[in-house]
Every structure is written in C-alpha cells, then in structure tokens.
CSV table of C-alpha atoms in Angstrom, one decimal:
chain,number,residue,atom,x,y,z
A,1,MET,CA,-6.6,-5.4,-33.2
A,2,GLN,CA,-8.8,-3.1,-31.2
A,3,PRO,CA,-8.6,-3.0,-27.4
A,4,LYS,CA,-11.5,-2.0,-25.2
A,5,SER,CA,-12.0,1.7,-25.8
A,6,ASN,CA,-12.0,2.6,-22.1
A,7,ILE,CA,-8.4,1.3,-21.6
A,8,VAL,CA,-6.7,3.1,-24.4
A,9,HIS,CA,-5.9,6.2,-22.3
A,10,LEU,CA,-4.7,4.2,-19.3
A,11,PRO,CA,-1.1,4.7,-18.2
A,12,VAL,CA,1.1,1.6,-17.5
A,13,TYR,CA,1.8,1.3,-13.8
A,14,GLN,CA,5.3,2.8,-13.1
A,15,PRO,CA,7.0,1.3,-10.1
A,16,GLY,CA,10.0,3.0,-8.4
A,17,LYS,CA,13.0,2.9,-10.7
A,18,PRO,CA,15.1,-0.3,-10.2
A,19,ILE,CA,18.5,0.1,-8.7
A,20,GLU,CA,20.2,-1.8,-11.6
A,21,GLU,CA,18.6,0.5,-14.2
A,22,VAL,CA,19.8,3.7,-12.4
A,23,GLN,CA,23.3,2.2,-12.0
A,24,LYS,CA,23.5,1.4,-15.7
A,25,GLU,CA,22.0,4.7,-16.9
A,26,LEU,CA,24.1,7.0,-14.7
A,27,GLY,CA,27.2,5.0,-14.2
A,28,LEU,CA,26.8,4.8,-10.5
A,29,THR,CA,28.2,2.1,-8.3
A,30,GLU,CA,26.1,2.9,-5.2
A,31,VAL,CA,22.4,3.5,-5.4
A,32,ILE,CA,19.8,3.7,-2.6
A,33,LYS,CA,16.2,2.9,-3.4
A,34,LEU,CA,13.7,4.7,-1.2
A,35,ALA,CA,10.9,4.8,-3.7
A,36,SER,CA,8.7,1.7,-3.2
A,37,ASN,CA,8.1,1.5,0.6
A,38,GLU,CA,10.0,-1.7,0.8
A,39,ASN,CA,11.3,-3.1,4.1
A,40,PRO,CA,15.0,-2.3,4.3
A,41,PHE,CA,15.5,-5.0,6.9
A,42,GLY,CA,14.6,-7.9,4.5
A,43,CYS,CA,12.4,-10.7,5.8
A,44,SER,CA,12.3,-13.1,8.7
A,45,GLU,CA,15.0,-15.9,8.7
A,46,ARG,CA,12.1,-18.3,9.2
A,47,ALA,CA,10.6,-17.1,5.9
A,48,LYS,CA,13.9,-17.6,4.1
A,49,ALA,CA,14.2,-21.1,5.4
A,50,ALA,CA,10.6,-21.9,4.3
A,51,ILE,CA,11.3,-20.5,0.8
A,52,MET,CA,14.4,-22.8,0.5
A,53,GLU,CA,12.4,-25.8,1.5
A,54,GLN,CA,10.0,-25.2,-1.5
A,55,LEU,CA,12.7,-25.1,-4.2
A,56,GLY,CA,12.7,-28.9,-4.5
A,57,GLN,CA,9.0,-28.8,-5.4
A,58,SER,CA,9.1,-26.3,-8.2
A,59,ASN,CA,7.4,-28.8,-10.6
A,60,ILE,CA,4.3,-29.1,-8.4
A,61,TYR,CA,1.4,-26.6,-8.6
A,62,PRO,CA,0.7,-24.6,-5.5
A,63,ASP,CA,-2.4,-25.2,-3.4
A,64,GLY,CA,-5.0,-22.9,-5.1
A,65,ALA,CA,-6.8,-22.5,-1.8
A,66,SER,CA,-3.6,-21.7,0.2
A,67,ALA,CA,-5.1,-24.0,2.9
A,68,GLU,CA,-2.1,-24.1,5.3
A,69,LEU,CA,-1.5,-20.4,5.1
A,70,ALA,CA,-5.3,-19.8,5.5
A,71,GLU,CA,-5.4,-21.9,8.6
A,72,GLU,CA,-2.5,-20.1,10.2
A,73,LEU,CA,-3.7,-16.7,9.3
A,74,ALA,CA,-7.3,-17.4,10.3
A,75,SER,CA,-6.2,-18.6,13.7
A,76,ARG,CA,-4.1,-15.4,14.3
A,77,LEU,CA,-6.8,-13.0,13.1
A,78,GLY,CA,-9.7,-14.7,14.9
A,79,VAL,CA,-11.6,-15.3,11.7
A,80,GLN,CA,-12.8,-18.4,9.7
A,81,ARG,CA,-10.8,-19.7,6.7
A,82,ASN,CA,-13.8,-18.9,4.4
A,83,GLN,CA,-13.4,-15.2,5.3
A,84,LEU,CA,-10.0,-15.1,3.5
A,85,VAL,CA,-8.9,-14.6,-0.1
A,86,PHE,CA,-5.3,-14.5,-1.2
A,87,GLY,CA,-3.7,-12.7,-4.1
A,88,THR,CA,-0.3,-11.8,-5.6
A,89,GLY,CA,-0.1,-8.9,-3.3
A,90,SER,CA,-3.1,-6.9,-2.1
A,91,SER,CA,-3.1,-5.2,-5.5
A,92,ASP,CA,-4.3,-8.5,-7.1
A,93,ILE,CA,-7.2,-8.5,-4.7
A,94,ILE,CA,-8.1,-4.9,-5.7
A,95,LEU,CA,-8.2,-6.2,-9.3
A,96,MET,CA,-10.5,-9.1,-8.2
A,97,ILE,CA,-12.8,-6.8,-6.3
A,98,CYS,CA,-13.3,-4.6,-9.3
A,99,ARG,CA,-13.8,-7.6,-11.5
A,100,ALA,CA,-16.4,-9.1,-9.2
A,101,PHE,CA,-18.4,-6.0,-8.3
A,102,LEU,CA,-18.1,-3.3,-10.9
A,103,ALA,CA,-19.9,-3.2,-14.3
A,104,ALA,CA,-20.0,-0.4,-16.9
A,105,GLY,CA,-21.7,2.7,-15.4
A,106,ASP,CA,-21.4,1.6,-11.8
A,107,GLU,CA,-19.9,4.3,-9.5
A,108,THR,CA,-17.0,4.0,-7.2
A,109,VAL,CA,-15.8,6.6,-4.7
A,110,MET,CA,-12.2,7.2,-3.6
A,111,ALA,CA,-9.8,10.0,-2.5
A,112,ASP,CA,-8.2,12.1,-5.2
A,113,GLU,CA,-4.7,11.3,-4.1
A,114,THR,CA,-4.4,7.7,-3.0
A,115,PHE,CA,-3.2,4.3,-4.2
A,116,SER,CA,-3.5,4.5,-8.0
A,117,GLN,CA,-4.7,0.9,-8.5
A,118,TYR,CA,-8.2,1.6,-7.2
A,119,LYS,CA,-8.8,4.0,-10.0
A,120,HIS,CA,-6.9,2.0,-12.6
A,121,ASN,CA,-8.8,-1.2,-12.1
A,122,ALA,CA,-12.2,0.6,-11.9
A,123,GLU,CA,-11.4,2.3,-15.2
A,124,ILE,CA,-10.7,-1.1,-16.8
A,125,GLU,CA,-14.2,-2.2,-15.7
A,126,ASN,CA,-15.6,1.1,-17.2
A,127,ALA,CA,-17.0,2.3,-13.9
A,128,ARG,CA,-17.7,5.9,-13.2
A,129,ILE,CA,-15.0,7.2,-10.8
A,130,ILE,CA,-15.8,9.9,-8.2
A,131,GLU,CA,-12.7,11.4,-6.5
A,132,VAL,CA,-13.0,13.4,-3.3
A,133,PRO,CA,-10.2,15.8,-2.4
A,134,LEU,CA,-8.1,14.9,0.6
A,135,SER,CA,-8.4,17.3,3.5
A,136,ASP,CA,-5.0,18.2,4.9
A,137,GLY,CA,-3.7,15.0,3.4
A,138,LYS,CA,-6.4,12.9,5.0
A,139,HIS,CA,-9.5,11.2,3.7
A,140,ASP,CA,-12.6,13.4,3.8
A,141,LEU,CA,-15.1,10.8,5.0
A,142,ASP,CA,-18.0,13.2,5.1
A,143,GLY,CA,-17.2,14.4,1.6
A,144,MET,CA,-17.0,10.7,0.4
A,145,LEU,CA,-20.3,9.9,2.1
A,146,ALA,CA,-22.0,12.8,0.3
A,147,GLN,CA,-21.0,11.3,-3.1
A,148,ILE,CA,-22.6,7.9,-2.5
A,149,THR,CA,-25.7,7.3,-4.6
A,150,ASP,CA,-27.9,4.3,-5.6
A,151,ARG,CA,-25.3,3.5,-8.3
A,152,THR,CA,-22.3,3.4,-5.9
A,153,LYS,CA,-20.8,-0.1,-5.6
A,154,ILE,CA,-17.5,0.5,-3.9
A,155,VAL,CA,-15.8,3.1,-1.6
A,156,TRP,CA,-12.1,2.8,-1.1
A,157,ILE,CA,-10.3,3.9,2.0
A,158,CYS,CA,-6.5,3.6,2.2
A,159,ASN,CA,-5.5,3.6,5.9
A,160,PRO,CA,-2.7,4.7,6.4
A,161,ASN,CA,-3.1,6.5,3.1
A,162,ASN,CA,-0.6,6.2,0.3
A,163,PRO,CA,1.1,8.6,-0.4
A,164,THR,CA,0.4,10.9,2.6
A,165,GLY,CA,0.8,8.4,5.4
A,166,THR,CA,-2.2,9.9,7.2
A,167,ILE,CA,-5.0,7.9,9.0
A,168,VAL,CA,-8.6,8.1,9.8
A,169,SER,CA,-9.2,7.2,13.4
A,170,ARG,CA,-11.3,4.4,14.9
A,171,GLU,CA,-14.1,6.8,15.9
A,172,GLU,CA,-14.1,8.5,12.5
A,173,LEU,CA,-14.2,5.2,10.6
A,174,ALA,CA,-16.9,3.7,12.7
A,175,ALA,CA,-19.1,6.8,12.3
A,176,PHE,CA,-18.6,6.6,8.6
A,177,LEU,CA,-19.4,2.9,8.4
A,178,ASP,CA,-22.6,3.5,10.4
A,179,ARG,CA,-23.8,5.8,7.6
A,180,VAL,CA,-22.8,3.9,4.5
A,181,PRO,CA,-25.7,2.1,2.8
A,182,ALA,CA,-25.6,-1.7,3.1
A,183,HIS,CA,-25.5,-2.0,-0.7
A,184,VAL,CA,-22.1,-0.3,-0.8
A,185,LEU,CA,-18.9,-2.3,-0.4
A,186,VAL,CA,-16.3,-0.5,1.7
A,187,VAL,CA,-12.7,-1.6,1.0
A,188,LEU,CA,-10.4,-0.7,3.8
A,189,ASP,CA,-6.8,-1.0,2.5
A,190,GLU,CA,-4.5,-1.6,5.5
A,191,ALA,CA,-1.3,-2.4,3.5
A,192,TYR,CA,0.8,-0.4,6.1
A,193,PHE,CA,-1.2,-1.7,9.2
A,194,GLU,CA,1.8,-3.1,11.0
A,195,PHE,CA,3.7,0.2,11.0
A,196,ALA,CA,1.0,2.3,12.6
A,197,VAL,CA,1.6,3.3,16.2
A,198,ASP,CA,-1.1,5.9,16.8
A,199,PRO,CA,-3.5,4.5,19.6
A,200,ASP,CA,-6.4,5.9,17.6
A,201,TYR,CA,-5.6,3.8,14.5
A,202,PRO,CA,-8.4,1.3,13.9
A,203,ASN,CA,-7.9,-2.4,13.4
A,204,GLY,CA,-10.3,-3.0,10.5
A,205,ILE,CA,-10.7,-6.8,11.2
A,206,GLU,CA,-12.3,-6.0,14.5
A,207,LEU,CA,-15.0,-4.2,12.7
A,208,LEU,CA,-16.0,-7.0,10.3
A,209,GLU,CA,-18.5,-8.6,12.6
A,210,GLN,CA,-20.4,-5.4,12.9
A,211,TYR,CA,-20.2,-4.3,9.3
A,212,GLY,CA,-21.1,-6.9,6.7
A,213,ASN,CA,-20.2,-4.6,3.8
A,214,LEU,CA,-16.6,-4.2,4.8
A,215,VAL,CA,-13.5,-5.9,3.3
A,216,VAL,CA,-10.1,-5.4,4.8
A,217,LEU,CA,-6.9,-5.7,2.6
A,218,ARG,CA,-3.4,-6.5,4.0
A,219,THR,CA,-0.1,-7.6,2.5
A,220,PHE,CA,3.1,-9.4,3.3
A,221,SER,CA,5.0,-7.1,1.0
A,222,LYS,CA,5.7,-4.3,3.5
A,223,ALA,CA,6.4,-5.1,7.2
A,224,TYR,CA,7.0,-8.8,6.5
A,225,GLY,CA,9.5,-8.0,3.7
A,226,LEU,CA,8.1,-10.4,1.1
A,227,ALA,CA,7.5,-7.9,-1.7
A,228,ALA,CA,9.4,-10.1,-4.2
A,229,PHE,CA,7.1,-13.1,-3.6
A,230,ARG,CA,3.9,-11.1,-4.1
A,231,ILE,CA,1.3,-12.3,-1.6
A,232,GLY,CA,-1.4,-10.4,0.2
A,233,TYR,CA,-4.9,-11.1,1.5
A,234,GLY,CA,-8.4,-9.8,2.0
A,235,VAL,CA,-10.7,-10.5,4.9
A,236,GLY,CA,-14.5,-10.1,4.9
A,237,ARG,CA,-17.8,-11.8,5.4
A,238,PRO,CA,-17.9,-15.4,3.8
A,239,GLU,CA,-20.5,-14.4,1.2
A,240,VAL,CA,-18.4,-11.4,0.1
A,241,ILE,CA,-15.2,-13.3,0.0
A,242,ARG,CA,-16.9,-16.1,-2.1
A,243,TYR,CA,-17.7,-13.5,-4.8
A,244,ILE,CA,-14.1,-12.4,-4.9
A,245,ASN,CA,-12.8,-16.0,-5.0
A,246,GLN,CA,-15.1,-16.7,-8.0
A,247,VAL,CA,-13.0,-14.4,-10.2
A,248,ARG,CA,-9.6,-15.3,-8.8
A,249,GLU,CA,-7.2,-16.9,-11.2
A,250,PRO,CA,-6.3,-20.5,-10.4
A,251,PHE,CA,-3.0,-21.0,-8.6
A,252,ASN,CA,-2.5,-17.3,-8.3
A,253,THR,CA,-0.1,-17.5,-5.4
A,254,SER,CA,3.1,-19.6,-5.5
A,255,ARG,CA,4.2,-22.4,-3.2
A,256,ALA,CA,7.2,-20.3,-2.0
A,257,ALA,CA,5.0,-17.3,-1.3
A,258,GLN,CA,2.5,-19.3,0.7
A,259,ALA,CA,5.2,-21.0,2.7
A,260,ALA,CA,7.1,-17.8,3.3
A,261,ALA,CA,4.0,-16.0,4.5
A,262,LYS,CA,3.0,-18.8,6.9
A,263,ALA,CA,6.5,-18.8,8.4
A,264,ALA,CA,6.6,-15.0,8.6
A,265,LEU,CA,3.4,-15.1,10.7
A,266,GLN,CA,5.2,-17.3,13.2
A,267,ASP,CA,7.9,-14.7,13.7
A,268,PRO,CA,6.1,-11.7,15.2
A,269,ALA,CA,9.3,-10.5,16.8
A,270,PHE,CA,10.7,-9.7,13.4
A,271,VAL,CA,7.7,-7.4,12.6
A,272,ASP,CA,8.0,-5.8,16.1
A,273,TYR,CA,11.7,-5.0,15.3
A,274,CYS,CA,10.9,-3.5,11.9
A,275,ARG,CA,8.1,-1.4,13.4
A,276,SER,CA,10.4,-0.1,16.1
A,277,GLU,CA,13.3,0.7,13.7
A,278,ASN,CA,10.9,2.3,11.2
A,279,ARG,CA,9.6,4.6,13.9
A,280,LYS,CA,13.2,5.7,14.8
A,281,GLY,CA,13.7,6.4,11.1
A,282,VAL,CA,10.5,8.4,10.9
A,283,GLU,CA,11.5,10.6,13.9
A,284,TYR,CA,14.9,11.2,12.4
A,285,LEU,CA,13.4,12.3,9.1
A,286,TYR,CA,11.0,14.6,10.9
A,287,GLU,CA,14.0,16.2,12.8
A,288,GLN,CA,15.9,16.8,9.6
A,289,PHE,CA,12.9,18.1,7.6
A,290,GLU,CA,12.3,20.6,10.4
A,291,ARG,CA,15.9,21.6,10.4
A,292,LEU,CA,15.7,22.2,6.6
A,293,CYS,CA,12.3,24.1,7.1
A,294,LEU,CA,10.5,21.6,4.9
A,295,ALA,CA,6.8,20.8,5.6
A,296,TYR,CA,5.7,17.2,5.7
A,297,PHE,CA,2.7,15.0,6.5
A,298,PRO,CA,3.0,13.2,9.9
A,299,THR,CA,3.0,9.5,8.9
A,300,GLN,CA,1.8,6.2,10.4
A,301,SER,CA,3.5,4.2,7.6
A,302,ASN,CA,7.0,3.5,6.4
A,303,PHE,CA,7.3,6.6,4.2
A,304,VAL,CA,7.0,10.3,4.5
A,305,LEU,CA,5.6,12.8,2.0
A,306,VAL,CA,7.7,16.0,2.2
A,307,ASP,CA,7.4,19.3,0.5
A,308,ALA,CA,10.7,20.0,-1.2
A,309,GLY,CA,9.4,23.5,-2.2
A,310,LEU,CA,10.4,23.0,-5.8
A,311,SER,CA,9.2,20.9,-8.7
A,312,SER,CA,9.1,17.3,-7.3
A,313,LEU,CA,10.2,15.9,-10.7
A,314,SER,CA,13.3,18.2,-10.8
A,315,VAL,CA,14.2,17.2,-7.2
A,316,PHE,CA,13.6,13.5,-8.1
A,317,ASP,CA,16.0,13.8,-11.1
A,318,ALA,CA,18.7,15.6,-9.1
A,319,LEU,CA,18.5,13.0,-6.3
A,320,LEU,CA,18.7,10.3,-8.9
A,321,ARG,CA,22.0,11.6,-10.2
A,322,LYS,CA,23.3,11.4,-6.6
A,323,GLY,CA,22.2,7.8,-6.4
A,324,VAL,CA,19.1,8.2,-4.4
A,325,ILE,CA,15.7,7.0,-5.8
A,326,VAL,CA,12.5,8.5,-4.3
A,327,ARG,CA,9.0,8.9,-5.7
A,328,ALA,CA,7.6,12.1,-7.3
A,329,GLY,CA,4.9,13.3,-9.6
A,330,TRP,CA,1.8,13.5,-7.3
A,331,ARG,CA,-1.1,15.3,-9.1
A,332,HIS,CA,-2.2,17.4,-6.2
A,333,TYR,CA,1.2,17.7,-4.5
A,334,PRO,CA,3.5,18.9,-7.3
A,335,THR,CA,6.3,20.0,-5.0
A,336,TYR,CA,6.2,16.9,-2.7
A,337,ILE,CA,8.4,13.8,-2.9
A,338,ARG,CA,7.7,10.6,-1.1
A,339,VAL,CA,10.6,8.9,0.6
A,340,SER,CA,10.5,5.4,2.1
A,341,VAL,CA,12.1,5.0,5.5
A,342,GLY,CA,15.4,3.1,5.1
A,343,THR,CA,18.1,2.0,7.5
A,344,ASP,CA,19.8,4.6,9.5
A,345,GLU,CA,22.6,4.8,7.0
A,346,GLN,CA,20.3,5.1,4.1
A,347,ASN,CA,18.2,7.8,5.8
A,348,ARG,CA,21.4,9.9,6.5
A,349,LYS,CA,22.6,9.5,3.0
A,350,PHE,CA,19.2,10.6,1.6
A,351,VAL,CA,19.1,13.7,3.9
A,352,ALA,CA,22.7,14.7,2.9
A,353,ALA,CA,21.8,14.3,-0.8
A,354,LEU,CA,18.5,16.2,-0.4
A,355,GLU,CA,20.3,19.1,1.4
A,356,ASP,CA,22.9,19.3,-1.4
A,357,VAL,CA,20.2,19.2,-4.1
A,358,LEU,CA,18.1,21.9,-2.5
A,359,GLN,CA,21.2,24.1,-2.0
A,360,ASP,CA,22.3,23.6,-5.6
A,361,MET,CA,18.9,24.4,-7.0
A,362,ALA,CA,18.6,27.5,-4.8
A,363,VAL,CA,21.9,28.8,-6.1
A,364,ARG,CA,20.8,28.2,-9.7
A,365,GLY,CA,17.6,30.0,-9.0
C-alpha cells in the first residue's frame, strides 16, 4: 500500500500530553495541564443541561445543517444562516477550506510560527507553502503581501496568533485587506477572539461586508469551554461558504455539540466571567515573569509564550516531572514555553514549579 507521496513526511499532530498519561508514566497523583489553551473554568451550566437533554437521542443522526444553532448564531452575529459553516472545531473548517480551494501547485501564505494546521492541511493538498517570518512575534502583513502572486489561493492570519498571543490591529488588518487581490482568500482565524481586550483588536465579522474574499473562523473550544465536544464555525460571503460546505462531511457535528453551543451562546455572562478571570491570570503571570527576569510576549489570548532562557524541551521535561504540563518545541523560539492561563491556584503552582526548575538547572549548569 502506497500513500500519497506528499504526505509521507508529515508529522502526526501532537496535542498537549494528557493528564492521565503523565500520572501513569511518572507515578504522580496531582498533575496540572496548562498545555492546550483549554478553559480551566469548564463550560456554562446551560450548556451542561443541554448536553444532558441530548443523551436520550443518541440513536438519531444530528441535523447536518446545524439549523437551530445556525439560527441562534446568525442572529447574534448579525449575518445570514447561509454565511455559516460548522465543523468539529475550527480545525475541521481549516481542513475543508484547504480541500475546497487548494490544488497541487497552488500557493498559500502564512506566518512561519503560527497554528500548525494551516501548513499541515495545505501540504496534504500538495500546495506550495510560503512562510513569512513573524516580526517581534507578530504577523508581518507587508511581508505576507509581498509574497502574494497569481498562484496564491489562501493567506492565513491567526489573530490573536498561536503561539505568541500577539495581534494585528484593526487599522493594520484593514490596510492589508485593501491591498490583497480579490482572487486570494484571506482566512482570519479568531479562535481566541473572546479573550482579547485590546481596544485596537479587530472584529473580523464586521469586515465581511466590505471584503468578499474574507472568511472568519471561531470556535466553542476555548472561551466557551466545549473543547471535548469539538464544534467551531466559519463565517463569510454565502458563495464562499457554499464552496466549503460542498466538501463538508455529512453529520460532521454531533447533536450534543450543537445543543451545547446554542445554549452557551445564551449565557454571555459565563464568557464575560472567563474573560475577566483570564485577564487576572495573565497579569499575574506577567508579574511573576518580570520578577524572574524572563522575557515574554504580551498576549491577547489565554496563554503566554515565555522565554525560559534554556532549551524549552528540557524545561518542559523538568516541569512534567513536577506534575505541570506546558507546551514546548517551537521552531523559531527554541527557548520559549507556552503556558495556558489556569485558575489562580494552577497559575501559582506553575510559577513555583518553574522557579524550582530554573534554579535546579542553573545549579547544574
């Protein structure tokens, strides 16, 4: 059996280590996972109730069009239902966009350190990938614009960017979109939209009417705390969304996920609480990193990329042995670790473990 030649070299996506696996491997009773940018406060009680209501209908296929969720979401976003596509997380929609728009030899432009699934799915379609270096951890929009050619099909902008947490401003994004050729699809990934508090942070959906080549991605996995149920969405012009829907798998989102997402939209107070608590956690981490003389990227998300000053993989391993899971191994930031913002208790335990690790490694030289 011979697979497609262009996928042989691809790595299998590696999520943050599961808590259960670390407990088993290292014989630990308490493990804190701050690796996958999950919501430490869970999900809305309304969402939990909606999930329970669906358990009695596990034998019935979900609505492939997610009609009830689409109606609720369209009303809240001020768009039409035919401007929405749903997936098992926004990563599923990234896959669908690549499947719908990229053919062998097409070009796609992205940052050199951003969400890995843009590159991964483009490689599956045998597209030519152009990576533009970040500038101080931020998308270099002028540099990306300079790489657009007649063969460019898609440009990817993660805002806030994963893993740096940085943003491009409303003015910067609009100036970029003004100059992007109409034949190029711009995918604006706003997975961390709800956590951003900077007044200059743009709302991509407000730009859709002006820019027909824009698609905005969002998810219920982060601020809404529904990562286990895998549901996200894309918003764009009806004709663009139709192309994406044409390659969508049937029944790709579950009944429970649709019901949970609809209920979560009806509880904005929960998201407001999570945003507020997350920001307190971010400020606490800033204070501690400055106390430890560690550089970091200011973030508009629910994670911080911090320079540990040593091999990130070594720091990751040492933290793991103390029962704290973070993320490491960034190509262009080899000494940085990414830590998700947890509860106050989790954040304090992480800082204490990090300080111990750095002191131990300094003594060992």
